mmCIF file of C-alpha atoms in Angstrom:
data_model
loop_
_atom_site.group_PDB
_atom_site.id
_atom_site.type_symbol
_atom_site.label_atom_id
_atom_site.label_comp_id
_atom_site.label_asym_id
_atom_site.label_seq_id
_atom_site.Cartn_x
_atom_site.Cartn_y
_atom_site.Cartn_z
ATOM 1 C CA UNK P 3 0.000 0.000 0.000
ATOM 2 C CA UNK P 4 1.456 3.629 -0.753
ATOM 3 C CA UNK P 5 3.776 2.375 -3.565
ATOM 4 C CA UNK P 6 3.646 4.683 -6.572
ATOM 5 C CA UNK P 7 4.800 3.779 -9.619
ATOM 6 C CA UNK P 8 7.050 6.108 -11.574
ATOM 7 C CA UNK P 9 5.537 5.506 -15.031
ATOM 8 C CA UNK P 10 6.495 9.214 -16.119
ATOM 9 C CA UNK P 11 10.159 8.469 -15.135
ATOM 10 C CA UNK P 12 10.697 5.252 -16.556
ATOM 11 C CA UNK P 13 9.014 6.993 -19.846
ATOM 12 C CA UNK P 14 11.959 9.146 -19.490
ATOM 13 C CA UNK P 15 14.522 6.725 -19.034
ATOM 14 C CA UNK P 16 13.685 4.297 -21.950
ATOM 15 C CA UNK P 17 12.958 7.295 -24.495
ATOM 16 C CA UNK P 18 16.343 8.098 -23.492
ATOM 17 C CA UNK P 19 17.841 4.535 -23.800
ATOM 18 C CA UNK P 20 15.623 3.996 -26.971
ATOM 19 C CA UNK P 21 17.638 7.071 -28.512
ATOM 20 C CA UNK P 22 21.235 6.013 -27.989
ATOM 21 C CA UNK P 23 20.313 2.050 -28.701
ATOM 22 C CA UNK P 24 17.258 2.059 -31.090
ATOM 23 C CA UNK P 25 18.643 -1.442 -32.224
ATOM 24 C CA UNK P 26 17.716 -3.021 -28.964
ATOM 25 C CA UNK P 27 14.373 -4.859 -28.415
ATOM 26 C CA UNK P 28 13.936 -4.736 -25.167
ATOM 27 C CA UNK P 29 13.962 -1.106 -24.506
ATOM 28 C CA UNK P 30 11.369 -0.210 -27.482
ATOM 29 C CA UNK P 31 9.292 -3.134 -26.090
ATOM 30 C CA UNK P 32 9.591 -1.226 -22.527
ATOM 31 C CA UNK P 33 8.614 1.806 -23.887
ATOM 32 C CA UNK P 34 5.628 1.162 -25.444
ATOM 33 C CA UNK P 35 4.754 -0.480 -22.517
ATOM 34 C CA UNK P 36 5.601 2.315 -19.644
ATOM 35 C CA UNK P 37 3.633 5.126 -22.509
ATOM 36 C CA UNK P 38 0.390 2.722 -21.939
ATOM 37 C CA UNK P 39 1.223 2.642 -17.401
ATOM 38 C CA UNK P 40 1.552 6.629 -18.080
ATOM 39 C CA UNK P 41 -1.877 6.816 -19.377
ATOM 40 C CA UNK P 42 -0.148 7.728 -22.751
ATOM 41 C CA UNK P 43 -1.849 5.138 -24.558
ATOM 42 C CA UNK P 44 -1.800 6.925 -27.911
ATOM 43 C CA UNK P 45 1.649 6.973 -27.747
ATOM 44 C CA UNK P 46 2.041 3.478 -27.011
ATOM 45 C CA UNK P 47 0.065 2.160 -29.839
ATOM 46 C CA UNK P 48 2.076 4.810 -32.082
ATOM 47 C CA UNK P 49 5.107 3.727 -30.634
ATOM 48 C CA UNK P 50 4.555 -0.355 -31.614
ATOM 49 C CA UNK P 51 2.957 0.819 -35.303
ATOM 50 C CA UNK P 52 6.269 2.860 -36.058
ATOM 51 C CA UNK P 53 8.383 -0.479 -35.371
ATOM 52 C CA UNK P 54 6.210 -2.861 -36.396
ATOM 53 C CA UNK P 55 6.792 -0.431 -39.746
ATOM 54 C CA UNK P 56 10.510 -1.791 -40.066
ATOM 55 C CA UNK P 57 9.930 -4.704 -38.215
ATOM 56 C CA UNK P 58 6.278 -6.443 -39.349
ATOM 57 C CA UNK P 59 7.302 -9.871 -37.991
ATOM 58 C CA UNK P 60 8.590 -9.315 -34.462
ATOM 59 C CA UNK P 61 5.712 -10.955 -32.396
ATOM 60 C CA UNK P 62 6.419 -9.223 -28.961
ATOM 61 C CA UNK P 63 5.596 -5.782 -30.953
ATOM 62 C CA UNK P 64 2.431 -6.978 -31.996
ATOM 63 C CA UNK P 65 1.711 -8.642 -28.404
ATOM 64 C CA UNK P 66 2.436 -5.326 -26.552
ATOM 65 C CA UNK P 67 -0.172 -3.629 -29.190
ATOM 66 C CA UNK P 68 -2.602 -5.560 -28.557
ATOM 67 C CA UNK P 69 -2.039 -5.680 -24.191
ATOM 68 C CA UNK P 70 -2.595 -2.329 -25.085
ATOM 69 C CA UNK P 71 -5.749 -2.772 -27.389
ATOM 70 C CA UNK P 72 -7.126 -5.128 -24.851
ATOM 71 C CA UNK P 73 -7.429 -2.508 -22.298
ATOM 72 C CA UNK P 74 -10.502 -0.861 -23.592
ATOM 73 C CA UNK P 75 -10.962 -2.605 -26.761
ATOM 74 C CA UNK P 76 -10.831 -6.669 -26.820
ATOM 75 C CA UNK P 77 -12.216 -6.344 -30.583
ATOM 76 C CA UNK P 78 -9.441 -4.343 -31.790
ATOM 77 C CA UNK P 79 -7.242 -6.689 -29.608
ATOM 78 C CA UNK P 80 -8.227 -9.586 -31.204
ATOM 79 C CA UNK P 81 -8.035 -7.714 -35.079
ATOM 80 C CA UNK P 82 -4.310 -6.862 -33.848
ATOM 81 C CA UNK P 83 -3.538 -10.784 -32.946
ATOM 82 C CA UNK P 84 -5.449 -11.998 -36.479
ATOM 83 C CA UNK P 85 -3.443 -9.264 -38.161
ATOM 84 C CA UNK P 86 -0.186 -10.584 -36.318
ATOM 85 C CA UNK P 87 -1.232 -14.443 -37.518
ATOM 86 C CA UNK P 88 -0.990 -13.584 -40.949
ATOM 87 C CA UNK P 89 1.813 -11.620 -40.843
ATOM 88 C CA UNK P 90 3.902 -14.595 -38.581
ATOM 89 C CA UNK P 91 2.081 -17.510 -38.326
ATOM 90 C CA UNK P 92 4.637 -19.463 -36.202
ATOM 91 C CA UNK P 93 4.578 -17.089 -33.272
ATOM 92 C CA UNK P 94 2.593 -19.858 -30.540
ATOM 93 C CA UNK P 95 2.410 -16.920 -28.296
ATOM 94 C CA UNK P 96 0.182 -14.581 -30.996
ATOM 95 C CA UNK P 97 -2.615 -17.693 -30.746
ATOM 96 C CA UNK P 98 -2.199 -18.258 -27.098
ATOM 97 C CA UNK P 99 -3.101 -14.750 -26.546
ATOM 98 C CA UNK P 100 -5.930 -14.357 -28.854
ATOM 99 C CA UNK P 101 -7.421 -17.645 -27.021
ATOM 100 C CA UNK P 102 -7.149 -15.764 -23.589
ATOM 101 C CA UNK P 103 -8.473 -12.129 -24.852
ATOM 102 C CA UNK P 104 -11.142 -14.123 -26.386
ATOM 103 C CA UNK P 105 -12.526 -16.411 -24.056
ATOM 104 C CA UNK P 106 -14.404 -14.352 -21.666
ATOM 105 C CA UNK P 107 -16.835 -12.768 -24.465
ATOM 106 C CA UNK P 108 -16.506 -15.203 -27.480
ATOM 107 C CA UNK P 109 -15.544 -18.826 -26.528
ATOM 108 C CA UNK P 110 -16.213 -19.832 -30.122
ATOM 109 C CA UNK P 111 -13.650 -17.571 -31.704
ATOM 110 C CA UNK P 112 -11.083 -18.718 -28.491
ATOM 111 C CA UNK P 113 -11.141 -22.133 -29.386
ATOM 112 C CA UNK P 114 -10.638 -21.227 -33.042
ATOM 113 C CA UNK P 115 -7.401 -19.893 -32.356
ATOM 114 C CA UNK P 116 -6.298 -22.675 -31.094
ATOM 115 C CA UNK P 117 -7.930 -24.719 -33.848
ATOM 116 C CA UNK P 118 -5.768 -22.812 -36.042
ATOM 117 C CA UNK P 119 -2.300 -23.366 -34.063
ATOM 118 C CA UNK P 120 -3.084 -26.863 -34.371
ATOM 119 C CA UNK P 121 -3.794 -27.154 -37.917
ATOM 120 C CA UNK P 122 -0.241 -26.303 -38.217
ATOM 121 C CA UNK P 123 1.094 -28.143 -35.099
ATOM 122 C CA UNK P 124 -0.914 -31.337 -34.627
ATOM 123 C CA UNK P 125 1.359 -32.823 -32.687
ATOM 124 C CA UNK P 126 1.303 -29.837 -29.672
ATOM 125 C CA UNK P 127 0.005 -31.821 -26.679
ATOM 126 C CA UNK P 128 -0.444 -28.811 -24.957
ATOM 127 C CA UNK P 129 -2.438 -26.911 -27.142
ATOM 128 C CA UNK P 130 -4.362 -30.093 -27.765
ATOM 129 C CA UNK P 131 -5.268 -30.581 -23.999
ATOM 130 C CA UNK P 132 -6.422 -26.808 -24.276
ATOM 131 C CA UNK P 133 -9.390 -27.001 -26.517
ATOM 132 C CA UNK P 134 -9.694 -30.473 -25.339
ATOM 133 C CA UNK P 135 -10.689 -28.835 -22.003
ATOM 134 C CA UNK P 136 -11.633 -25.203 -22.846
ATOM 135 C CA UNK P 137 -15.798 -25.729 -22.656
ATOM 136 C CA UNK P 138 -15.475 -27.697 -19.322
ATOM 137 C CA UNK P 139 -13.147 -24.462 -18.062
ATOM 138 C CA UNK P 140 -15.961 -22.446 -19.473
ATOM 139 C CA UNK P 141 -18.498 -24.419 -17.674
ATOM 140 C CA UNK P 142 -17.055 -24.518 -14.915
ATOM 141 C CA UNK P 143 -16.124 -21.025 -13.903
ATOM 142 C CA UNK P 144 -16.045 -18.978 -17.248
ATOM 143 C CA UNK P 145 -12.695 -18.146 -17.064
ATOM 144 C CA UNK P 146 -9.243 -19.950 -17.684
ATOM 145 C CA UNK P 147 -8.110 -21.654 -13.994
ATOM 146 C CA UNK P 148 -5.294 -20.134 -12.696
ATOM 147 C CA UNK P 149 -2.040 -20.822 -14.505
ATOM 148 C CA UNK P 150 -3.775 -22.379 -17.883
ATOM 149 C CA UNK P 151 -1.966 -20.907 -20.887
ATOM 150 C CA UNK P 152 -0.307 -18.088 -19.593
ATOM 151 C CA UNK P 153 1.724 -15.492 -21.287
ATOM 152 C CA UNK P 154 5.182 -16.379 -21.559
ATOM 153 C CA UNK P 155 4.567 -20.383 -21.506
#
């Protein structure tokens, strides 16, 4: 309790870093990301279309667009993630996170994106066990149990 975040300072810092090393992922990937915690969501979703100009088939820039999509728009979240597939349709993570922003409102187009991971991967257990599973998750609590296909995994 009491902790502030410094959003407007570490906006600061990674503009700065993002000058002198524009090469470097992690610090554009930050700063998109710290413009969205500094209510500066414009700025963010500027920020990820300017790289995603020179670099259409990172998957972390289209992620971070669409975390910041999701916030107040799942819809345009979900567009982002489809526009993502097309662009790199081996990124797991892009179908993963489509699944999750979708389940809550359209468990239909959730399973379809795993549907479409596995038309390309048959052989992913995990993915398999997912849609195997996803309308008894629905049933049960209408949301994905703790820890069940998590960003990053």
């Amino acid at each position: 309790l009491g902790q502030q975040k410094d959003f407007a300072g570490a906006v600061r810092w990674n503009e700065v870093a993002v000058r002198f090393t524009s090469h470097l992922k992690p610090a554009n990937i930050m700063l998109g990301v710290y413009y969205a915690l500094n209510n500066e969501r414009d700025k963010g979703i500027a920020h990820y279309r300017t790289l995603l100009e020179t670099d259409p088939v990172e998957p972390e820039y289209w992620l971070r667009l669409a975390w910041i999509y999701s916030q107040e728009d799942v819809a345009r979240a979900l567009q982002t993630l489809d526009e993502a597939i097309a662009r790199v349709p081996e990124a797991r993570q892009l179908y993963i996170e489509g699944f999750r922003y979708a389940l809550e409102k359209r468990p239909d187009a959730a399973k379809g994106y795993l549907r479409r991971w596995l038309e390309r991967h048959p052989d992913d257990r995990e993915m398999a066990n997912a849609l195997a599973g996803v309308d008894s998750m629905i049933e049960a609590s209408g949301a994905p149990p703790e820890g069940a296909l998590q960003p990053g995994r």
